[in-house]
Amino acid sequence: MLELDELHVHFPVGGGKTVRAVDGVDLKLEPGETLGLVGESGSGKSTIGKAALRLIPSTSGSIRIGGIAVTEASGTALRQLRSKAQIIFQDPHSSLNPRMTIQRAVAEGLILNTRLRGTRLRDRVAEILEQMGLASQFLNRFPHELSGGQKQRVCIARALALDPDLLILDEPTSALDVSVQAQILETLKGLTKDRPQMTQLFISHNLAVVRFLCKRVAVMYLGRIVEIGTVDQVFSDPRHPYTRALLSAVPVPEASGRPARIRLQGDIPSPTAIPGGCPFHTRCPIAEPGLCDSTPPPMDPLAPEHAARCHFAQASRAA
Ligand code: SF4
Protein backbone atom coordinates (compact mmCIF):
# COMPACT_ATOMS: atom_id res chain seq x y z
CA MET A 1 0.00 0.00 0.00
CA LEU A 2 2.89 2.36 0.83
CA GLU A 3 6.37 1.70 -0.49
CA LEU A 4 9.38 3.95 0.07
CA ASP A 5 12.57 3.06 -1.74
CA GLU A 6 15.86 4.85 -0.86
CA LEU A 7 13.91 7.99 -0.02
CA HIS A 8 15.94 11.15 0.57
CA VAL A 9 14.47 14.50 1.60
CA HIS A 10 17.11 17.23 1.88
CA PHE A 11 16.59 20.97 2.45
CA PRO A 12 19.22 23.55 1.60
CA VAL A 13 19.66 26.03 4.45
CA GLY A 14 21.90 29.10 4.70
CA GLY A 15 25.69 28.98 4.55
CA GLY A 16 25.85 26.23 1.95
CA LYS A 17 24.52 23.68 4.45
CA THR A 18 21.92 21.02 3.78
CA VAL A 19 19.48 19.45 6.25
CA ARG A 20 19.37 15.74 5.50
CA ALA A 21 15.96 15.22 7.12
CA VAL A 22 15.38 11.82 5.50
CA ASP A 23 18.52 10.06 4.39
CA GLY A 24 17.84 6.79 2.60
CA VAL A 25 14.65 5.21 3.95
CA ASP A 26 13.23 1.92 2.70
CA LEU A 27 9.81 1.02 4.08
CA LYS A 28 6.93 -1.14 2.94
CA LEU A 29 3.44 -1.29 4.44
CA GLU A 30 1.01 -3.98 3.32
CA PRO A 31 -2.73 -3.24 2.99
CA GLY A 32 -4.35 -3.12 6.42
CA GLU A 33 -1.06 -2.81 8.30
CA THR A 34 -0.53 -0.42 11.21
CA LEU A 35 3.06 0.70 11.56
CA GLY A 36 4.40 3.10 14.17
CA LEU A 37 7.27 5.38 13.16
CA VAL A 38 9.08 6.55 16.30
CA GLY A 39 12.10 8.68 17.17
CA GLU A 40 13.15 11.93 18.81
CA SER A 41 12.17 15.30 17.43
CA GLY A 42 14.43 15.92 14.42
CA SER A 43 14.68 12.24 13.46
CA GLY A 44 12.81 12.82 10.18
CA LYS A 45 9.63 10.89 10.95
CA SER A 46 7.18 13.74 10.24
CA THR A 47 9.08 14.63 7.06
CA ILE A 48 8.45 11.09 5.79
CA GLY A 49 4.70 11.50 6.34
CA LYS A 50 4.57 14.79 4.45
CA ALA A 51 6.84 13.62 1.62
CA ALA A 52 4.78 10.44 1.18
CA LEU A 53 1.75 12.57 0.28
CA ARG A 54 3.85 15.08 -1.71
CA LEU A 55 3.10 17.89 0.69
CA ILE A 56 6.84 18.55 0.53
CA PRO A 57 9.13 17.54 -2.34
CA SER A 58 11.46 14.57 -2.03
CA THR A 59 15.06 14.86 -3.21
CA SER A 60 15.50 11.35 -4.59
CA GLY A 61 14.19 7.82 -4.25
CA SER A 62 10.70 6.59 -4.96
CA ILE A 63 7.34 6.64 -3.18
CA ARG A 64 4.45 4.45 -4.27
CA ILE A 65 0.95 4.46 -2.80
CA GLY A 66 -1.38 1.72 -3.98
CA GLY A 67 0.86 1.22 -7.00
CA ILE A 68 0.84 4.92 -7.99
CA ALA A 69 4.27 6.55 -8.27
CA VAL A 70 3.66 9.60 -6.06
CA THR A 71 6.48 11.78 -7.37
CA GLU A 72 5.36 11.37 -10.98
CA ALA A 73 1.58 11.50 -10.45
CA SER A 74 -0.42 14.26 -12.12
CA GLY A 75 -3.98 14.87 -13.27
CA THR A 76 -6.38 12.03 -12.47
CA ALA A 77 -3.73 9.90 -10.73
CA LEU A 78 -2.85 12.77 -8.37
CA ARG A 79 -6.52 13.45 -7.59
CA GLN A 80 -7.05 9.75 -6.90
CA LEU A 81 -4.02 9.74 -4.64
CA ARG A 82 -5.19 12.81 -2.70
CA SER A 83 -8.57 11.21 -2.00
CA LYS A 84 -7.27 7.74 -1.14
CA ALA A 85 -4.40 8.84 1.10
CA GLN A 86 -5.13 11.21 3.98
CA ILE A 87 -3.09 12.77 6.77
CA ILE A 88 -4.05 13.94 10.26
CA PHE A 89 -1.73 16.51 11.83
CA GLN A 90 -0.69 17.11 15.41
CA ASP A 91 -2.44 20.44 15.89
CA PRO A 92 -6.19 20.32 15.22
CA HIS A 93 -6.48 24.06 15.96
CA SER A 94 -4.53 25.07 12.87
CA SER A 95 -5.85 22.20 10.73
CA LEU A 96 -9.38 23.62 10.54
CA ASN A 97 -10.43 26.79 8.74
CA PRO A 98 -11.85 29.07 11.49
CA ARG A 99 -14.44 30.49 9.06
CA MET A 100 -15.81 27.11 8.00
CA THR A 101 -18.55 25.24 9.87
CA ILE A 102 -17.83 21.66 10.89
CA GLN A 103 -20.38 20.50 8.30
CA ARG A 104 -18.50 22.36 5.56
CA ALA A 105 -15.06 21.22 6.75
CA VAL A 106 -16.01 17.54 6.57
CA ALA A 107 -18.08 17.92 3.38
CA GLU A 108 -15.34 19.68 1.40
CA GLY A 109 -13.50 16.53 0.31
CA LEU A 110 -16.77 14.77 -0.49
CA ILE A 111 -17.88 17.66 -2.72
CA LEU A 112 -14.57 17.63 -4.59
CA ASN A 113 -14.30 13.87 -5.00
CA THR A 114 -17.84 12.43 -5.05
CA ARG A 115 -21.26 13.21 -6.50
CA LEU A 116 -22.88 13.44 -3.08
CA ARG A 117 -24.91 16.63 -2.71
CA GLY A 118 -27.83 18.02 -0.69
CA THR A 119 -29.44 15.72 1.86
CA ARG A 120 -27.26 12.74 0.99
CA LEU A 121 -24.14 14.80 1.55
CA ARG A 122 -25.44 16.17 4.84
CA ASP A 123 -26.44 12.66 5.99
CA ARG A 124 -22.98 11.29 5.12
CA VAL A 125 -21.26 14.09 7.07
CA ALA A 126 -23.56 13.56 10.07
CA GLU A 127 -22.94 9.80 9.91
CA ILE A 128 -19.15 10.09 9.90
CA LEU A 129 -19.18 12.68 12.68
CA GLU A 130 -21.40 10.44 14.74
CA GLN A 131 -18.94 7.56 14.25
CA MET A 132 -16.33 9.91 15.74
CA GLY A 133 -18.56 10.56 18.74
CA LEU A 134 -19.88 13.97 17.65
CA ALA A 135 -23.64 14.46 17.55
CA SER A 136 -25.42 16.34 14.74
CA GLN A 137 -25.62 19.46 16.92
CA PHE A 138 -21.97 20.06 15.99
CA LEU A 139 -22.71 20.39 12.27
CA ASN A 140 -23.30 24.14 12.27
CA ARG A 141 -20.68 25.05 14.83
CA PHE A 142 -17.37 26.73 14.09
CA PRO A 143 -13.99 25.37 15.25
CA HIS A 144 -13.63 27.97 18.04
CA GLU A 145 -16.77 26.55 19.66
CA LEU A 146 -15.15 23.10 20.04
CA SER A 147 -12.62 21.71 22.52
CA GLY A 148 -9.22 20.44 21.31
CA GLY A 149 -10.39 16.82 21.45
CA GLN A 150 -13.58 17.62 19.51
CA LYS A 151 -11.56 19.45 16.86
CA GLN A 152 -9.27 16.46 16.45
CA ARG A 153 -12.34 14.22 16.07
CA VAL A 154 -13.52 16.53 13.27
CA CYS A 155 -10.08 16.21 11.61
CA ILE A 156 -10.31 12.41 11.85
CA ALA A 157 -13.86 12.48 10.44
CA ARG A 158 -12.72 14.71 7.57
CA ALA A 159 -9.88 12.30 6.76
CA LEU A 160 -12.15 9.24 6.93
CA ALA A 161 -15.01 10.73 4.91
CA LEU A 162 -13.40 9.60 1.66
CA ASP A 163 -12.74 6.05 2.89
CA PRO A 164 -8.96 6.35 2.45
CA ASP A 165 -6.81 3.28 1.81
CA LEU A 166 -3.91 4.95 3.63
CA LEU A 167 -4.11 7.12 6.73
CA ILE A 168 -1.03 8.93 8.03
CA LEU A 169 -1.35 10.16 11.60
CA ASP A 170 1.35 12.65 12.61
CA GLU A 171 1.43 12.87 16.43
CA PRO A 172 -2.39 13.12 16.49
CA THR A 173 -2.68 13.30 20.29
CA SER A 174 0.42 15.30 21.27
CA ALA A 175 -1.28 18.71 21.27
CA LEU A 176 -4.21 17.50 23.39
CA ASP A 177 -4.76 17.47 27.16
CA VAL A 178 -3.74 14.19 28.75
CA SER A 179 -7.36 13.49 29.78
CA VAL A 180 -8.50 13.77 26.14
CA GLN A 181 -5.58 11.80 24.67
CA ALA A 182 -6.87 8.49 26.04
CA GLN A 183 -10.30 9.01 24.45
CA ILE A 184 -8.80 9.83 21.05
CA LEU A 185 -6.49 6.81 21.29
CA GLU A 186 -9.51 4.59 21.96
CA THR A 187 -11.20 6.10 18.90
CA LEU A 188 -8.11 5.40 16.78
CA LYS A 189 -7.91 1.85 18.13
CA GLY A 190 -11.53 1.41 17.06
CA LEU A 191 -10.60 2.42 13.51
CA THR A 192 -8.27 -0.55 13.22
CA LYS A 193 -11.17 -2.88 14.05
CA ASP A 194 -13.83 -1.06 12.00
CA ARG A 195 -11.63 -0.53 8.92
CA PRO A 196 -9.30 -3.55 8.80
CA GLN A 197 -8.43 -2.85 5.15
CA MET A 198 -7.09 0.65 5.89
CA THR A 199 -3.30 0.99 6.17
CA GLN A 200 -2.09 3.29 8.94
CA LEU A 201 1.27 4.98 9.40
CA PHE A 202 1.32 6.30 12.95
CA ILE A 203 4.06 8.86 13.60
CA SER A 204 4.84 9.41 17.27
CA HIS A 205 7.59 10.01 19.81
CA ASN A 206 5.51 8.03 22.33
CA LEU A 207 6.40 4.34 22.33
CA ALA A 208 3.61 3.40 24.73
CA VAL A 209 1.06 4.82 22.27
CA VAL A 210 2.65 2.95 19.36
CA ARG A 211 2.57 -0.28 21.35
CA PHE A 212 -1.14 0.26 22.02
CA LEU A 213 -2.08 1.00 18.40
CA CYS A 214 0.36 -0.72 16.06
CA LYS A 215 1.42 -4.18 14.93
CA ARG A 216 4.86 -3.14 13.63
CA VAL A 217 7.25 -0.41 14.61
CA ALA A 218 10.17 1.36 12.90
CA VAL A 219 12.65 3.41 14.95
CA MET A 220 14.26 6.44 13.27
CA TYR A 221 17.47 8.26 14.10
CA LEU A 222 18.87 11.16 12.06
CA GLY A 223 16.83 10.44 8.96
CA ARG A 224 17.31 6.68 8.87
CA ILE A 225 15.46 3.64 10.15
CA VAL A 226 17.74 1.98 12.72
CA GLU A 227 15.43 -0.85 13.81
CA ILE A 228 12.22 -2.35 12.49
CA GLY A 229 10.12 -5.29 13.57
CA THR A 230 6.84 -6.36 15.06
CA VAL A 231 5.89 -4.54 18.23
CA ASP A 232 6.61 -7.76 20.19
CA GLN A 233 10.07 -8.16 18.67
CA VAL A 234 11.17 -4.57 19.15
CA PHE A 235 9.69 -4.11 22.62
CA SER A 236 10.75 -7.45 24.08
CA ASP A 237 14.09 -7.90 22.27
CA PRO A 238 15.42 -4.51 21.09
CA ARG A 239 18.72 -4.93 19.22
CA HIS A 240 19.76 -1.34 18.57
CA PRO A 241 21.19 0.66 21.51
CA TYR A 242 19.06 3.66 20.53
CA THR A 243 15.88 1.57 20.70
CA ARG A 244 16.99 0.25 24.10
CA ALA A 245 17.53 3.82 25.33
CA LEU A 246 14.10 4.94 24.09
CA LEU A 247 12.42 1.93 25.69
CA SER A 248 14.21 2.44 28.99
CA ALA A 249 12.59 5.89 29.22
CA VAL A 250 9.00 4.60 28.84
CA PRO A 251 7.20 4.96 32.20
CA VAL A 252 6.24 1.56 33.69
CA PRO A 253 5.02 0.47 37.14
CA GLU A 254 7.87 0.45 39.68
CA ALA A 255 7.78 -3.27 40.40
CA SER A 256 8.12 -4.30 36.77
CA GLY A 257 11.81 -5.20 37.08
CA ARG A 258 12.81 -3.24 34.00
CA PRO A 259 16.56 -2.50 33.51
CA ALA A 260 17.77 0.94 34.63
CA ARG A 261 17.19 3.94 32.41
CA ILE A 262 19.85 4.42 29.72
CA ARG A 263 20.76 8.10 29.54
CA LEU A 264 22.20 9.09 26.19
CA GLN A 265 24.98 11.66 26.11
CA GLY A 266 24.14 15.03 24.56
CA ASP A 267 21.45 15.95 22.09
CA ILE A 268 20.68 14.49 18.70
CA PRO A 269 23.31 15.97 16.30
CA SER A 270 22.24 18.53 13.70
CA PRO A 271 20.88 16.96 10.49
CA THR A 272 23.19 19.42 8.67
CA ALA A 273 26.23 17.62 10.12
CA ILE A 274 25.41 13.91 10.44
CA PRO A 275 28.35 12.07 12.04
CA GLY A 276 30.26 9.67 9.78
CA GLY A 277 30.39 5.92 10.33
CA CYS A 278 27.37 4.98 12.43
CA PRO A 279 25.51 8.29 12.93
CA PHE A 280 24.66 7.18 16.49
CA HIS A 281 28.29 6.67 17.56
CA THR A 282 28.57 10.11 19.23
CA ARG A 283 25.91 9.07 21.78
CA CYS A 284 26.09 5.29 21.78
CA PRO A 285 26.98 3.69 25.13
CA ILE A 286 28.59 0.67 23.42
CA ALA A 287 30.31 2.33 20.44
CA GLU A 288 33.58 0.67 19.48
CA PRO A 289 36.27 3.21 18.50
CA GLY A 290 37.87 2.49 15.15
CA LEU A 291 34.78 0.65 13.93
CA CYS A 292 31.62 2.58 14.75
CA ASP A 293 33.08 6.02 13.96
CA SER A 294 34.29 4.95 10.53
CA THR A 295 32.11 2.16 9.14
CA PRO A 296 28.35 2.66 8.62
CA PRO A 297 26.53 -0.47 9.81
CA PRO A 298 24.20 -2.17 7.31
CA MET A 299 20.61 -3.12 8.15
CA ASP A 300 21.15 -6.54 9.71
CA PRO A 301 18.27 -9.04 9.33
CA LEU A 302 17.75 -10.78 12.70
CA ALA A 303 14.51 -12.71 12.24
CA PRO A 304 11.59 -12.59 9.83
CA GLU A 305 10.38 -8.95 9.98
CA HIS A 306 13.06 -7.91 12.52
CA ALA A 307 16.22 -6.00 11.51
CA ALA A 308 18.57 -3.47 13.13
CA ARG A 309 21.30 -1.16 11.83
CA CYS A 310 24.12 -1.89 14.30
CA HIS A 311 27.44 -3.77 14.02
CA PHE A 312 26.49 -5.63 17.20
CA ALA A 313 22.82 -6.30 16.51
CA GLN A 314 23.38 -10.08 16.36
CA ALA A 315 25.36 -10.12 19.59
CA SER A 316 22.80 -7.87 21.34
CA ARG A 317 25.68 -6.40 23.37
CA ALA A 318 24.47 -4.77 26.57
CA ALA A 319 25.44 -1.23 27.54
FE1 SF4 B 1 26.44 1.89 18.63
FE2 SF4 B 1 28.31 1.04 16.96
FE3 SF4 B 1 25.93 -0.12 16.98
FE4 SF4 B 1 26.22 2.34 16.01
S1 SF4 B 1 27.10 0.45 15.17
S2 SF4 B 1 24.64 1.64 17.34
S3 SF4 B 1 27.76 3.17 17.40
S4 SF4 B 1 27.42 -0.14 18.64
XYZ file of C-alpha atoms and ligand atoms in Angstrom:
327
model
C 0.000 0.000 0.000
C 2.892 2.357 0.827
C 6.367 1.704 -0.488
C 9.384 3.955 0.066
C 12.570 3.061 -1.744
C 15.858 4.849 -0.858
C 13.906 7.995 -0.015
C 15.935 11.148 0.575
C 14.471 14.499 1.602
C 17.115 17.232 1.882
C 16.593 20.966 2.447
C 19.218 23.545 1.597
C 19.662 26.035 4.452
C 21.901 29.104 4.701
C 25.693 28.983 4.546
C 25.853 26.225 1.947
C 24.522 23.677 4.452
C 21.920 21.020 3.780
C 19.484 19.451 6.249
C 19.371 15.736 5.499
C 15.961 15.218 7.117
C 15.383 11.815 5.496
C 18.522 10.060 4.388
C 17.836 6.790 2.604
C 14.654 5.207 3.953
C 13.232 1.917 2.696
C 9.813 1.017 4.076
C 6.928 -1.141 2.938
C 3.437 -1.287 4.436
C 1.007 -3.979 3.321
C -2.725 -3.241 2.987
C -4.350 -3.125 6.424
C -1.064 -2.814 8.305
C -0.534 -0.419 11.213
C 3.064 0.705 11.556
C 4.395 3.104 14.175
C 7.269 5.383 13.164
C 9.081 6.552 16.300
C 12.099 8.675 17.166
C 13.147 11.930 18.809
C 12.166 15.296 17.432
C 14.427 15.920 14.416
C 14.679 12.245 13.457
C 12.808 12.816 10.180
C 9.631 10.888 10.949
C 7.177 13.736 10.235
C 9.076 14.625 7.058
C 8.451 11.089 5.787
C 4.699 11.501 6.341
C 4.569 14.793 4.450
C 6.838 13.618 1.619
C 4.775 10.441 1.183
C 1.751 12.574 0.277
C 3.854 15.076 -1.710
C 3.096 17.888 0.693
C 6.838 18.547 0.531
C 9.135 17.540 -2.339
C 11.456 14.571 -2.025
C 15.061 14.863 -3.212
C 15.502 11.349 -4.593
C 14.193 7.823 -4.254
C 10.698 6.586 -4.957
C 7.338 6.641 -3.181
C 4.447 4.449 -4.271
C 0.949 4.463 -2.802
C -1.382 1.720 -3.983
C 0.864 1.218 -6.997
C 0.839 4.925 -7.989
C 4.267 6.553 -8.268
C 3.660 9.595 -6.056
C 6.479 11.778 -7.372
C 5.356 11.372 -10.982
C 1.576 11.503 -10.454
C -0.424 14.265 -12.120
C -3.979 14.870 -13.268
C -6.382 12.030 -12.467
C -3.733 9.904 -10.735
C -2.853 12.766 -8.368
C -6.523 13.448 -7.588
C -7.048 9.746 -6.904
C -4.023 9.742 -4.643
C -5.195 12.807 -2.695
C -8.570 11.211 -1.998
C -7.271 7.744 -1.141
C -4.398 8.839 1.097
C -5.131 11.206 3.976
C -3.090 12.769 6.768
C -4.047 13.940 10.257
C -1.731 16.515 11.834
C -0.686 17.110 15.407
C -2.441 20.441 15.890
C -6.192 20.323 15.216
C -6.481 24.058 15.965
C -4.528 25.074 12.872
C -5.847 22.196 10.733
C -9.376 23.620 10.536
C -10.430 26.794 8.739
C -11.849 29.074 11.487
C -14.438 30.492 9.060
C -15.813 27.110 7.999
C -18.548 25.237 9.873
C -17.834 21.663 10.893
C -20.375 20.495 8.295
C -18.498 22.361 5.558
C -15.062 21.225 6.752
C -16.009 17.543 6.573
C -18.082 17.925 3.385
C -15.335 19.682 1.399
C -13.504 16.533 0.314
C -16.766 14.766 -0.495
C -17.875 17.663 -2.720
C -14.566 17.634 -4.590
C -14.300 13.872 -4.998
C -17.844 12.429 -5.047
C -21.257 13.212 -6.502
C -22.883 13.445 -3.075
C -24.907 16.634 -2.711
C -27.833 18.023 -0.690
C -29.441 15.722 1.863
C -27.262 12.738 0.988
C -24.136 14.803 1.551
C -25.440 16.174 4.845
C -26.435 12.660 5.990
C -22.982 11.287 5.123
C -21.264 14.088 7.067
C -23.560 13.565 10.068
C -22.944 9.801 9.913
C -19.152 10.090 9.897
C -19.185 12.684 12.681
C -21.399 10.437 14.744
C -18.939 7.562 14.250
C -16.327 9.910 15.742
C -18.561 10.559 18.744
C -19.877 13.975 17.650
C -23.640 14.456 17.550
C -25.417 16.339 14.736
C -25.622 19.459 16.918
C -21.969 20.063 15.986
C -22.711 20.388 12.269
C -23.305 24.137 12.269
C -20.684 25.051 14.831
C -17.368 26.730 14.095
C -13.991 25.373 15.254
C -13.626 27.970 18.043
C -16.770 26.547 19.658
C -15.149 23.102 20.044
C -12.623 21.709 22.518
C -9.221 20.440 21.310
C -10.394 16.824 21.449
C -13.578 17.623 19.513
C -11.559 19.446 16.860
C -9.270 16.455 16.449
C -12.342 14.216 16.070
C -13.517 16.529 13.275
C -10.085 16.205 11.611
C -10.308 12.413 11.851
C -13.864 12.483 10.439
C -12.716 14.709 7.575
C -9.880 12.299 6.761
C -12.147 9.245 6.931
C -15.011 10.734 4.912
C -13.404 9.598 1.658
C -12.739 6.051 2.887
C -8.960 6.348 2.454
C -6.812 3.281 1.814
C -3.906 4.951 3.625
C -4.114 7.123 6.727
C -1.029 8.925 8.025
C -1.351 10.165 11.597
C 1.348 12.655 12.607
C 1.433 12.867 16.433
C -2.393 13.122 16.494
C -2.683 13.304 20.289
C 0.425 15.301 21.273
C -1.279 18.705 21.266
C -4.210 17.495 23.391
C -4.764 17.471 27.159
C -3.741 14.189 28.752
C -7.356 13.489 29.778
C -8.496 13.768 26.139
C -5.584 11.801 24.671
C -6.874 8.487 26.040
C -10.303 9.012 24.453
C -8.803 9.833 21.054
C -6.493 6.814 21.290
C -9.505 4.587 21.965
C -11.205 6.101 18.897
C -8.110 5.399 16.785
C -7.906 1.852 18.129
C -11.533 1.408 17.063
C -10.597 2.423 13.512
C -8.273 -0.551 13.222
C -11.174 -2.875 14.050
C -13.827 -1.063 11.997
C -11.629 -0.533 8.920
C -9.304 -3.555 8.798
C -8.431 -2.848 5.152
C -7.091 0.655 5.890
C -3.301 0.990 6.169
C -2.094 3.287 8.940
C 1.271 4.980 9.399
C 1.317 6.299 12.950
C 4.057 8.865 13.597
C 4.837 9.411 17.269
C 7.589 10.013 19.809
C 5.511 8.032 22.326
C 6.403 4.342 22.334
C 3.605 3.402 24.726
C 1.058 4.817 22.268
C 2.654 2.949 19.363
C 2.568 -0.280 21.349
C -1.137 0.263 22.017
C -2.085 1.004 18.401
C 0.362 -0.716 16.057
C 1.421 -4.181 14.931
C 4.857 -3.138 13.625
C 7.255 -0.405 14.612
C 10.173 1.361 12.902
C 12.647 3.410 14.954
C 14.259 6.439 13.270
C 17.471 8.261 14.103
C 18.867 11.155 12.057
C 16.829 10.443 8.960
C 17.307 6.676 8.868
C 15.456 3.640 10.154
C 17.740 1.983 12.720
C 15.431 -0.846 13.814
C 12.218 -2.347 12.490
C 10.117 -5.291 13.570
C 6.844 -6.363 15.059
C 5.887 -4.544 18.234
C 6.607 -7.759 20.193
C 10.074 -8.158 18.665
C 11.166 -4.568 19.154
C 9.689 -4.107 22.621
C 10.748 -7.451 24.077
C 14.091 -7.900 22.266
C 15.416 -4.515 21.092
C 18.718 -4.934 19.217
C 19.756 -1.338 18.574
C 21.192 0.657 21.513
C 19.061 3.662 20.530
C 15.878 1.566 20.705
C 16.990 0.254 24.097
C 17.530 3.816 25.333
C 14.104 4.939 24.094
C 12.416 1.933 25.689
C 14.208 2.442 28.988
C 12.588 5.891 29.221
C 8.999 4.602 28.839
C 7.196 4.958 32.201
C 6.243 1.563 33.691
C 5.023 0.469 37.139
C 7.867 0.453 39.676
C 7.778 -3.268 40.402
C 8.119 -4.302 36.767
C 11.812 -5.195 37.075
C 12.812 -3.235 33.996
C 16.562 -2.497 33.506
C 17.773 0.945 34.632
C 17.186 3.940 32.407
C 19.851 4.416 29.718
C 20.760 8.099 29.539
C 22.200 9.091 26.186
C 24.984 11.664 26.106
C 24.137 15.028 24.559
C 21.450 15.946 22.088
C 20.676 14.489 18.703
C 23.308 15.973 16.298
C 22.244 18.527 13.703
C 20.878 16.962 10.492
C 23.194 19.416 8.669
C 26.229 17.619 10.117
C 25.408 13.915 10.438
C 28.353 12.072 12.038
C 30.263 9.671 9.781
C 30.386 5.922 10.334
C 27.374 4.976 12.435
C 25.509 8.295 12.927
C 24.658 7.184 16.490
C 28.292 6.669 17.558
C 28.566 10.107 19.231
C 25.915 9.066 21.781
C 26.093 5.294 21.778
C 26.980 3.685 25.134
C 28.592 0.674 23.416
C 30.314 2.329 20.443
C 33.576 0.670 19.477
C 36.273 3.213 18.505
C 37.869 2.493 15.145
C 34.782 0.655 13.926
C 31.624 2.585 14.748
C 33.076 6.019 13.957
C 34.292 4.954 10.525
C 32.108 2.162 9.139
C 28.348 2.656 8.621
C 26.527 -0.473 9.809
C 24.197 -2.168 7.310
C 20.610 -3.118 8.153
C 21.149 -6.537 9.708
C 18.268 -9.038 9.333
C 17.750 -10.775 12.701
C 14.514 -12.708 12.240
C 11.586 -12.595 9.827
C 10.380 -8.952 9.975
C 13.062 -7.913 12.524
C 16.222 -5.996 11.509
C 18.569 -3.468 13.127
C 21.303 -1.161 11.832
C 24.124 -1.889 14.295
C 27.439 -3.770 14.025
C 26.489 -5.628 17.202
C 22.816 -6.303 16.509
C 23.379 -10.084 16.361
C 25.363 -10.115 19.589
C 22.801 -7.871 21.339
C 25.677 -6.404 23.375
C 24.466 -4.766 26.570
C 25.444 -1.233 27.542
Fe 26.443 1.892 18.633
Fe 28.308 1.040 16.960
Fe 25.928 -0.121 16.985
Fe 26.220 2.340 16.014
S 27.100 0.452 15.173
S 24.638 1.639 17.344
S 27.755 3.170 17.399
S 27.424 -0.137 18.639
